[in-house]
Amino acid sequence: MNLVTAFLVALLAGMVLISFLKGKGKSGVFFAAVLLLAGMSGVPAWQALSGSPVEWIFPGNMVTGEIPLRLDALSAWFILIINLVFLTGGMYGVYYLQARSCTSDPSLTYPNGEGTNSPPLGGPGEVVHYLSFLLLYASLIALSVIQNSLVFLIAWEIMTLSAFMVVIYEHRKAETIKAGINFLVQSHVSVLFLMTGFIWAAVQTGSYDFASLGQLEQLGDLNNSPDNSIVFIILLFFIIGFGIKAGFVPFHTWLPYAHPAAPAHISGIMSGVMIKIGIFGILRMLLILPVDYTVVGYLLLAISLVSGLFGVMQAIVQHNLKKLLAYHSVENIGIIGLGMGIGCIGLGMDNPLIASLGFAGALLHTLNHALFKSLLFFAAGIVYKATHTLDVEHLGGLIKKMPQTAALFLVAAIAICGIPPFNGFISEFIIYSGLYNWILTAPLVPAIIALLMILGLVLIGGLALLCFTKAFGIVFLGSPRKEPDHEIKEPSFGQLLPLYFTGILIAGIGLFPQLFIRMLMEPVTLFTGDTTLIPSTALSELSGVLRSVSFAVWGVVLVTLVVFAIRRVAIKNNKSAIESSAIRNPPSALPTWGCGYTGSSPKLQYTASSFVRSYRKLAAPALLIRQHRKEVSGIFPTGGAYESHAYDKVEKWLIDKPVTALQSFMSRFLFFQNGRLQSYLLYGILFIIALIFIPVIWEQLVWLFDFLKNL
Amino acid sequence: MLSFLLIVIAALFFTGIINRTKSIFSGRKGPGIFQPLKDVMRLFRKESIYSDTTSFIFRLAPSVYFSSVVMAMLVVPFGQSKGLISFSGDFIFFAYVLALGKFFNIIGALDTGSSFEGMGASREALYSMFAEPAFFVLIGSLALLTGYTSFHEIFAAFHLGSPISYALAVLAAFVIGMLMMIENSRMPFDDPKTHLELTMVHEVMILDYSGFDLGLILSAGMLKFAVYGAMIVNLFIGIFPYQYAIPMFFAIQAGAAIITGGIESFMARFRMSHNVQFIFALTSVSLLIFFGALLILGKFS
């Protein structure tokens, strides 16, 4: 029995056991299954990452042909990321589901009806959730290795459906179902593009094996198409198909719905790894398809820059914490895409340094984003569970109730802004290095483009800072904006454990980047391998630079610690000196300064909306804010109100408008659907008649025209 | 190492010179040059009082802010002598480590739950966001011009090519000078002497700090001035030998301080609502430098 069969058997056994076990054992079996799958896929992946790729070939059947599973360094890198996030997510999920169901006590009702919507623990909802979770996990791993397009599409479909199932866990909420269906539809648009791309390629090459895609170029030459435009169009299909999954603008509109609707561990997994499978797909196609890398590079740069900027610009104005994070996924996908674009351009220029900087940055940022985004979502889940709301305007002061969660959120927030000493800085640093190295060697127009990219990346960083100071500051700092009607407390250590684990990894990558860049050696060489004789020089140069970066980052941490220690000692000394000179006992805490006004209330605090107000006014052309206001008027005003909702301009123009237009067009044919069985039978008969006679008539017409021509 | 010492020495008198200039322009005798330093030393010995809304973030923020400036300082070279930390791409570290300080400054302000400090925090976040592109584009153009990607190498090779680069250096000095004003919240972007919380930017963020923490923030500000001053110096000294470079360093630092004082004496602050546009306009000056660099390299031909 080889490893693949064992993997599938373990999956099936886990699923069967979960379905038939009763009581508390389920979650145990579930987590054991996740562990087992992670071990079985992680060990060969680790070996592949250190330079020994594996290949399994299954005979398949006459439809699919041979099914090759190839585990190379690129697959291995993504498998390890998937394992990491699924392990932490699975562990967190077990606690999350239990804690959620505690609040489903019917006596606890909240004004907006939240908290009562999760299905009871131990019921079918939980079982289905666990099963879909395992399926999602297995399908993601399968997608990383399967190299037969038909089987790939099947695995893709399994992933989509199981993801749908886990998203709609809280299916009693109408919003959740709506978000789930939105996700399902958009995912299938993605499937449509992928299917077209794969089948087109298969028609050209006559095989479903990914490896045969590489021969497209020769075929293009045979057909006398010198600019291999077919390959490019096929790649375009793949970029759109995978881009929908990855969430590149303008294909991102499902993300801000699906992420907030899903339970927190699923949001973390979706944002952390599921959208990355889109990135993986694009990378895999870049690796296989013989394309003009320069053109693809510019294309990727363009859509990535737009995604990055648009994502973060939308994120800032969101009120829902998870929606904010979802838009940040779009931003980070943009950053990853920038890295890939630079890598492609480096390949096009035959410059291994730029190419490896670009791909290394992209791959490292994929890992980094998986880590800090899952941590952010997990922390947001804890906040949701404790307060039963995700509206940042109602939150505040949580740091005093749950300091550990707040600290973990802070770590991830600093990391996602790309600020040292955490991991986000490292990957952004590598991408910046790629851009600056590109500027040095580029002629006029590419230099200007590279400069634009730098400008964009800097703006993304600055906007992210604005966004996460808002998110952290408003949610965790200050005092509560709405008094909670129940006690808020820190969750148990067991639930915080996966968060701590992720946090340690985030700090680890930030402090020892040279270790992780060594792991990237193999996957990056896959891309740059054939452009240079000694492929690793560029990377070893990078790892030398990263050693200095590591020193600098350590410096930040150590200097801060030293300053903080001095501060502590000094404050203690000052205090004792003042107390010993004892004219008065100094108060150690007083209310916040309010310009002499002492009747301060939490309502006077700065809110999230006011914090970003000046930004919102500046960015107004790119945003779509719907405002409802009721002015205060008259001599005896009865009260005013103001509400603002951020909506997505892309969604309005790309999704809403065409769909409404299509609906109004289709509604003209509503009379067909009259509900009478007789008519439907008639339609069927008409269809069959048309099917038979149209070709016949066509033949006759052709014959007639030929006849007339001959005359 | 040399740059570290020089910057610390310059920081000692920079703010003092600004205040002295302002007092002379307004016809007062004014305090001595070392008065700001004495103020900080006094603050270091005073007791600290904290708002009861605050958490550990508020206590941690000044330390992080101070050490971020110290780390940024370590990256800045002095002519031919490297900074303590130097690697290709170190200017990215420079900008981002300063961003770390800003991040903590902002969340420190939000930690007080005040109705004013959020305002300052919001403005600071917005201004720094729009100021950063100017810096990155500026360094990008210098990197393009010299072919290197670390502060030390860029500054050492800046004037080796052609003397036209001095024209670019003047423009670059303007950009860095303006960045210095933004980073330190000085005129014309922010008025440190304003007495109305609603019109403050930086000052309102640190309203609740006292004692040692306030001392840390003030001394970080002093260091920041000297750091940006040192960058301006670096634009001009290139590979001058030390006996000229060191006097030039102090002359330029003093000059920068006097100009800052002069601006504060004679200019009004920009309108708050238009500040962002003014700041972003700096990027276009940086773009001028970029096109200048392209011209010098003959990439247009």
GROMACS .gro file of C-alpha atoms in nm, chain B:
model
  301
  712MET     CA    1   2.979   5.419   1.459
  713LEU     CA    2   3.096   5.769   1.374
  714SER     CA    3   2.756   5.865   1.243
  715PHE     CA    4   2.599   5.738   1.564
  716LEU     CA    5   2.814   5.963   1.780
  717LEU     CA    6   2.772   6.263   1.554
  718ILE     CA    7   2.395   6.227   1.542
  719VAL     CA    8   2.371   6.199   1.919
  720ILE     CA    9   2.584   6.512   1.959
  721ALA     CA   10   2.377   6.699   1.701
  722ALA     CA   11   2.058   6.589   1.874
  723LEU     CA   12   2.177   6.752   2.194
  724PHE     CA   13   2.161   7.101   2.056
  725PHE     CA   14   1.921   7.076   1.757
  726THR     CA   15   1.595   7.163   1.936
  727GLY     CA   16   1.779   7.421   2.144
  728ILE     CA   17   1.890   7.604   1.833
  729ILE     CA   18   1.537   7.597   1.694
  730ASN     CA   19   1.401   7.754   2.012
  731ARG     CA   20   1.680   8.005   2.029
  732THR     CA   21   1.620   8.110   1.668
  733LYS     CA   22   1.252   8.153   1.736
  734SER     CA   23   1.315   8.361   2.043
  735ILE     CA   24   1.565   8.585   1.863
  736PHE     CA   25   1.323   8.636   1.574
  737SER     CA   26   1.049   8.729   1.814
  738GLY     CA   27   1.275   8.971   1.996
  739ARG     CA   28   1.322   8.771   2.314
  740LYS     CA   29   1.645   8.665   2.470
  741GLY     CA   30   1.522   8.309   2.507
  742PRO     CA   31   1.651   8.011   2.698
  743GLY     CA   32   1.993   7.856   2.646
  744ILE     CA   33   2.062   7.607   2.374
  745PHE     CA   34   2.063   7.316   2.615
  746GLN     CA   35   1.733   7.404   2.780
  747PRO     CA   36   1.533   7.128   2.595
  748LEU     CA   37   1.792   6.879   2.711
  749LYS     CA   38   1.759   6.998   3.069
  750ASP     CA   39   1.381   6.971   3.037
  751VAL     CA   40   1.410   6.613   2.927
  752MET     CA   41   1.652   6.529   3.206
  753ARG     CA   42   1.408   6.678   3.454
  754LEU     CA   43   1.124   6.475   3.306
  755PHE     CA   44   1.329   6.158   3.345
  756ARG     CA   45   1.337   6.217   3.720
  757LYS     CA   46   0.971   6.302   3.760
  758GLU     CA   47   0.688   6.076   3.865
  759SER     CA   48   0.455   5.928   3.603
  760ILE     CA   49   0.079   5.943   3.627
  761TYR     CA   50  -0.132   5.727   3.402
  762SER     CA   51  -0.488   5.751   3.292
  763ASP     CA   52  -0.698   5.472   3.440
  764THR     CA   53  -0.833   5.388   3.095
  765THR     CA   54  -0.491   5.286   2.971
  766SER     CA   55  -0.335   4.943   2.947
  767PHE     CA   56   0.016   4.808   2.900
  768ILE     CA   57   0.017   4.937   2.542
  769PHE     CA   58   0.028   5.291   2.674
  770ARG     CA   59   0.324   5.207   2.895
  771LEU     CA   60   0.508   5.021   2.624
  772ALA     CA   61   0.451   5.267   2.341
  773PRO     CA   62   0.708   5.537   2.433
  774SER     CA   63   0.983   5.278   2.475
  775VAL     CA   64   0.909   5.126   2.136
  776TYR     CA   65   0.891   5.470   1.979
  777PHE     CA   66   1.225   5.570   2.127
  778SER     CA   67   1.401   5.249   2.030
  779SER     CA   68   1.259   5.263   1.678
  780VAL     CA   69   1.425   5.601   1.634
  781VAL     CA   70   1.748   5.466   1.781
  782MET     CA   71   1.743   5.174   1.538
  783ALA     CA   72   1.673   5.407   1.246
  784MET     CA   73   1.965   5.615   1.360
  785LEU     CA   74   2.197   5.315   1.350
  786VAL     CA   75   2.128   5.268   0.980
  787VAL     CA   76   2.228   5.620   0.876
  788PRO     CA   77   2.587   5.638   0.752
  789PHE     CA   78   2.826   5.929   0.762
  790GLY     CA   79   3.002   5.986   0.433
  791GLN     CA   80   3.241   5.702   0.384
  792SER     CA   81   3.191   5.547   0.726
  793LYS     CA   82   2.903   5.304   0.740
  794GLY     CA   83   2.626   5.310   0.990
  795LEU     CA   84   2.636   5.038   1.255
  796ILE     CA   85   2.387   4.843   1.050
  797SER     CA   86   2.431   4.842   0.676
  798PHE     CA   87   2.302   4.605   0.413
  799SER     CA   88   2.151   4.641   0.069
  800GLY     CA   89   1.799   4.762   0.118
  801ASP     CA   90   1.867   4.912   0.460
  802PHE     CA   91   1.661   5.218   0.376
  803ILE     CA   92   1.355   4.993   0.368
  804PHE     CA   93   1.438   4.891   0.720
  805PHE     CA   94   1.487   5.258   0.807
  806ALA     CA   95   1.140   5.356   0.688
  807TYR     CA   96   0.966   5.053   0.834
  808VAL     CA   97   1.129   5.068   1.173
  809LEU     CA   98   1.016   5.429   1.199
  810ALA     CA   99   0.671   5.302   1.106
  811LEU     CA  100   0.690   5.065   1.403
  812GLY     CA  101   0.740   5.363   1.630
  813LYS     CA  102   0.450   5.541   1.466
  814PHE     CA  103   0.227   5.237   1.501
  815PHE     CA  104   0.287   5.229   1.874
  816ASN     CA  105   0.252   5.601   1.907
  817ILE     CA  106  -0.086   5.583   1.741
  818ILE     CA  107  -0.220   5.291   1.941
  819GLY     CA  108  -0.077   5.450   2.255
  820ALA     CA  109  -0.291   5.754   2.182
  821LEU     CA  110  -0.599   5.542   2.116
  822ASP     CA  111  -0.537   5.358   2.441
  823THR     CA  112  -0.640   5.661   2.645
  824GLY     CA  113  -0.995   5.648   2.509
  825SER     CA  114  -0.983   6.023   2.481
  826SER     CA  115  -1.196   6.229   2.249
  827PHE     CA  116  -0.896   6.426   2.128
  828GLU     CA  117  -0.610   6.185   2.105
  829GLY     CA  118  -0.780   5.975   1.843
  830MET     CA  119  -0.794   6.285   1.629
  831GLY     CA  120  -0.419   6.332   1.648
  832ALA     CA  121  -0.366   5.962   1.592
  833SER     CA  122  -0.584   5.965   1.284
  834ARG     CA  123  -0.397   6.261   1.140
  835GLU     CA  124  -0.058   6.116   1.219
  836ALA     CA  125  -0.145   5.787   1.050
  837LEU     CA  126  -0.271   5.968   0.742
  838TYR     CA  127   0.024   6.205   0.715
  839SER     CA  128   0.287   5.941   0.758
  840MET     CA  129   0.110   5.726   0.501
  841PHE     CA  130   0.130   6.004   0.244
  842ALA     CA  131   0.479   6.111   0.339
  843GLU     CA  132   0.636   5.771   0.291
  844PRO     CA  133   0.605   5.748  -0.090
  845ALA     CA  134   0.817   6.060  -0.122
  846PHE     CA  135   1.096   5.895   0.074
  847PHE     CA  136   1.084   5.569  -0.117
  848VAL     CA  137   1.075   5.739  -0.455
  849LEU     CA  138   1.361   5.964  -0.352
  850ILE     CA  139   1.578   5.675  -0.244
  851GLY     CA  140   1.469   5.481  -0.552
  852SER     CA  141   1.596   5.759  -0.776
  853LEU     CA  142   1.922   5.785  -0.587
  854ALA     CA  143   1.960   5.409  -0.613
  855LEU     CA  144   1.896   5.431  -0.984
  856LEU     CA  145   2.151   5.708  -1.018
  857THR     CA  146   2.426   5.534  -0.828
  858GLY     CA  147   2.346   5.170  -0.894
  859TYR     CA  148   2.346   5.070  -0.529
  860THR     CA  149   2.075   4.985  -0.281
  861SER     CA  150   2.213   5.069   0.060
  862PHE     CA  151   2.240   5.409   0.226
  863HIS     CA  152   2.614   5.391   0.262
  864GLU     CA  153   2.689   5.293  -0.095
  865ILE     CA  154   2.433   5.533  -0.240
  866PHE     CA  155   2.568   5.831  -0.052
  867ALA     CA  156   2.931   5.737  -0.115
  868ALA     CA  157   2.875   5.706  -0.490
  869PHE     CA  158   2.632   5.994  -0.527
  870HIS     CA  159   2.863   6.260  -0.669
  871LEU     CA  160   3.110   6.040  -0.849
  872GLY     CA  161   2.922   6.054  -1.178
  873SER     CA  162   2.863   6.413  -1.273
  874PRO     CA  163   2.837   6.744  -1.089
  875ILE     CA  164   2.473   6.781  -1.201
  876SER     CA  165   2.399   6.547  -0.916
  877TYR     CA  166   2.445   6.842  -0.680
  878ALA     CA  167   2.134   6.997  -0.830
  879LEU     CA  168   1.949   6.676  -0.748
  880ALA     CA  169   2.102   6.683  -0.402
  881VAL     CA  170   1.947   7.024  -0.340
  882LEU     CA  171   1.605   6.895  -0.442
  883ALA     CA  172   1.657   6.584  -0.233
  884ALA     CA  173   1.758   6.799   0.062
  885PHE     CA  174   1.431   6.987   0.023
  886VAL     CA  175   1.233   6.662   0.026
  887ILE     CA  176   1.417   6.526   0.327
  888GLY     CA  177   1.384   6.860   0.502
  889MET     CA  178   1.009   6.855   0.451
  890LEU     CA  179   0.994   6.492   0.566
  891MET     CA  180   1.182   6.605   0.875
  892MET     CA  181   0.910   6.861   0.942
  893ILE     CA  182   0.636   6.602   0.896
  894GLU     CA  183   0.807   6.338   1.107
  895ASN     CA  184   0.869   6.583   1.387
  896SER     CA  185   0.530   6.749   1.352
  897ARG     CA  186   0.667   7.094   1.292
  898MET     CA  187   0.556   7.393   1.089
  899PRO     CA  188   0.420   7.411   0.823
  900PHE     CA  189   0.245   7.079   0.883
  901ASP     CA  190   0.181   7.095   1.253
  902ASP     CA  191   0.221   7.364   1.511
  903PRO     CA  192   0.393   7.241   1.826
  904LYS     CA  193   0.299   7.557   2.011
  905THR     CA  194  -0.073   7.546   1.949
  906HIS     CA  195  -0.286   7.550   2.260
  907LEU     CA  196  -0.603   7.405   2.117
  908GLU     CA  197  -0.628   7.029   2.122
  909LEU     CA  198  -0.847   7.029   1.813
  910THR     CA  199  -0.573   7.174   1.598
  911MET     CA  200  -0.288   6.961   1.726
  912VAL     CA  201  -0.145   6.657   1.562
  913HIS     CA  202   0.151   6.521   1.750
  914GLU     CA  203   0.100   6.715   2.071
  915VAL     CA  204  -0.250   6.588   2.124
  916MET     CA  205  -0.133   6.230   2.091
  917ILE     CA  206   0.100   6.263   2.385
  918LEU     CA  207  -0.133   6.463   2.609
  919ASP     CA  208  -0.155   6.193   2.871
  920TYR     CA  209   0.210   6.107   2.896
  921SER     CA  210   0.408   6.233   3.188
  922GLY     CA  211   0.742   6.183   3.357
  923PHE     CA  212   0.984   5.932   3.211
  924ASP     CA  213   0.761   5.837   2.919
  925LEU     CA  214   0.720   6.196   2.807
  926GLY     CA  215   1.096   6.236   2.837
  927LEU     CA  216   1.142   5.936   2.607
  928ILE     CA  217   0.907   6.080   2.348
  929LEU     CA  218   1.072   6.421   2.356
  930SER     CA  219   1.421   6.280   2.331
  931ALA     CA  220   1.312   6.056   2.045
  932GLY     CA  221   1.193   6.372   1.871
  933MET     CA  222   1.532   6.535   1.923
  934LEU     CA  223   1.708   6.231   1.781
  935LYS     CA  224   1.473   6.224   1.484
  936PHE     CA  225   1.568   6.579   1.392
  937ALA     CA  226   1.934   6.491   1.398
  938VAL     CA  227   1.875   6.173   1.197
  939TYR     CA  228   1.707   6.360   0.914
  940GLY     CA  229   1.968   6.636   0.941
  941ALA     CA  230   2.237   6.371   0.900
  942MET     CA  231   2.064   6.243   0.587
  943ILE     CA  232   2.074   6.591   0.438
  944VAL     CA  233   2.442   6.613   0.528
  945ASN     CA  234   2.504   6.282   0.357
  946LEU     CA  235   2.357   6.416   0.036
  947PHE     CA  236   2.644   6.662   0.009
  948ILE     CA  237   2.955   6.527   0.177
  949GLY     CA  238   2.999   6.217  -0.037
  950ILE     CA  239   3.359   6.109   0.005
  951PHE     CA  240   3.497   6.427   0.156
  952PRO     CA  241   3.775   6.359   0.406
  953TYR     CA  242   3.671   6.378   0.769
  954GLN     CA  243   3.840   6.708   0.851
  955TYR     CA  244   3.597   6.879   0.613
  956ALA     CA  245   3.306   6.647   0.655
  957ILE     CA  246   3.267   6.675   1.031
  958PRO     CA  247   3.255   7.056   1.044
  959MET     CA  248   3.018   7.044   0.749
  960PHE     CA  249   2.798   6.803   0.940
  961PHE     CA  250   2.757   7.040   1.229
  962ALA     CA  251   2.720   7.342   1.003
  963ILE     CA  252   2.441   7.178   0.805
  964GLN     CA  253   2.268   7.049   1.117
  965ALA     CA  254   2.280   7.397   1.271
  966GLY     CA  255   2.162   7.546   0.944
  967ALA     CA  256   1.870   7.303   0.931
  968ALA     CA  257   1.777   7.395   1.287
  969ILE     CA  258   1.793   7.767   1.212
  970ILE     CA  259   1.579   7.724   0.901
  971THR     CA  260   1.326   7.524   1.103
  972GLY     CA  261   1.318   7.801   1.360
  973GLY     CA  262   1.284   8.059   1.085
  974ILE     CA  263   0.994   7.875   0.923
  975GLU     CA  264   0.819   7.852   1.257
  976SER     CA  265   0.866   8.222   1.318
  977PHE     CA  266   0.745   8.346   0.984
  978MET     CA  267   0.503   8.091   0.845
  979ALA     CA  268   0.155   7.990   0.939
  980ARG     CA  269   0.054   7.628   0.943
  981PHE     CA  270  -0.108   7.481   0.634
  982ARG     CA  271  -0.479   7.435   0.650
  983MET     CA  272  -0.545   7.111   0.830
  984SER     CA  273  -0.778   6.981   0.564
  985HIS     CA  274  -0.526   7.050   0.288
  986ASN     CA  275  -0.225   6.918   0.471
  987VAL     CA  276  -0.249   6.578   0.305
  988GLN     CA  277  -0.238   6.731  -0.041
  989PHE     CA  278   0.070   6.931   0.052
  990ILE     CA  279   0.236   6.621   0.186
  991PHE     CA  280   0.154   6.413  -0.117
  992ALA     CA  281   0.287   6.690  -0.339
  993LEU     CA  282   0.629   6.608  -0.197
  994THR     CA  283   0.612   6.284  -0.390
  995SER     CA  284   0.597   6.483  -0.711
  996VAL     CA  285   0.918   6.660  -0.612
  997SER     CA  286   1.067   6.317  -0.559
  998LEU     CA  287   0.945   6.220  -0.903
  999LEU     CA  288   1.131   6.523  -1.041
 1000ILE     CA  289   1.445   6.381  -0.887
 1001PHE     CA  290   1.366   6.047  -1.042
 1002PHE     CA  291   1.334   6.199  -1.387
 1003GLY     CA  292   1.652   6.396  -1.322
 1004ALA     CA  293   1.827   6.071  -1.247
 1005LEU     CA  294   1.690   5.918  -1.566
 1006LEU     CA  295   1.817   6.223  -1.758
 1007ILE     CA  296   2.164   6.200  -1.611
 1008LEU     CA  297   2.183   5.833  -1.694
 1009GLY     CA  298   2.073   5.910  -2.049
 1010LYS     CA  299   1.784   5.668  -2.038
 1011PHE     CA  300   1.562   5.895  -2.242
 1012SER     CA  301   1.775   5.865  -2.550
   0.00000   0.00000   0.00000
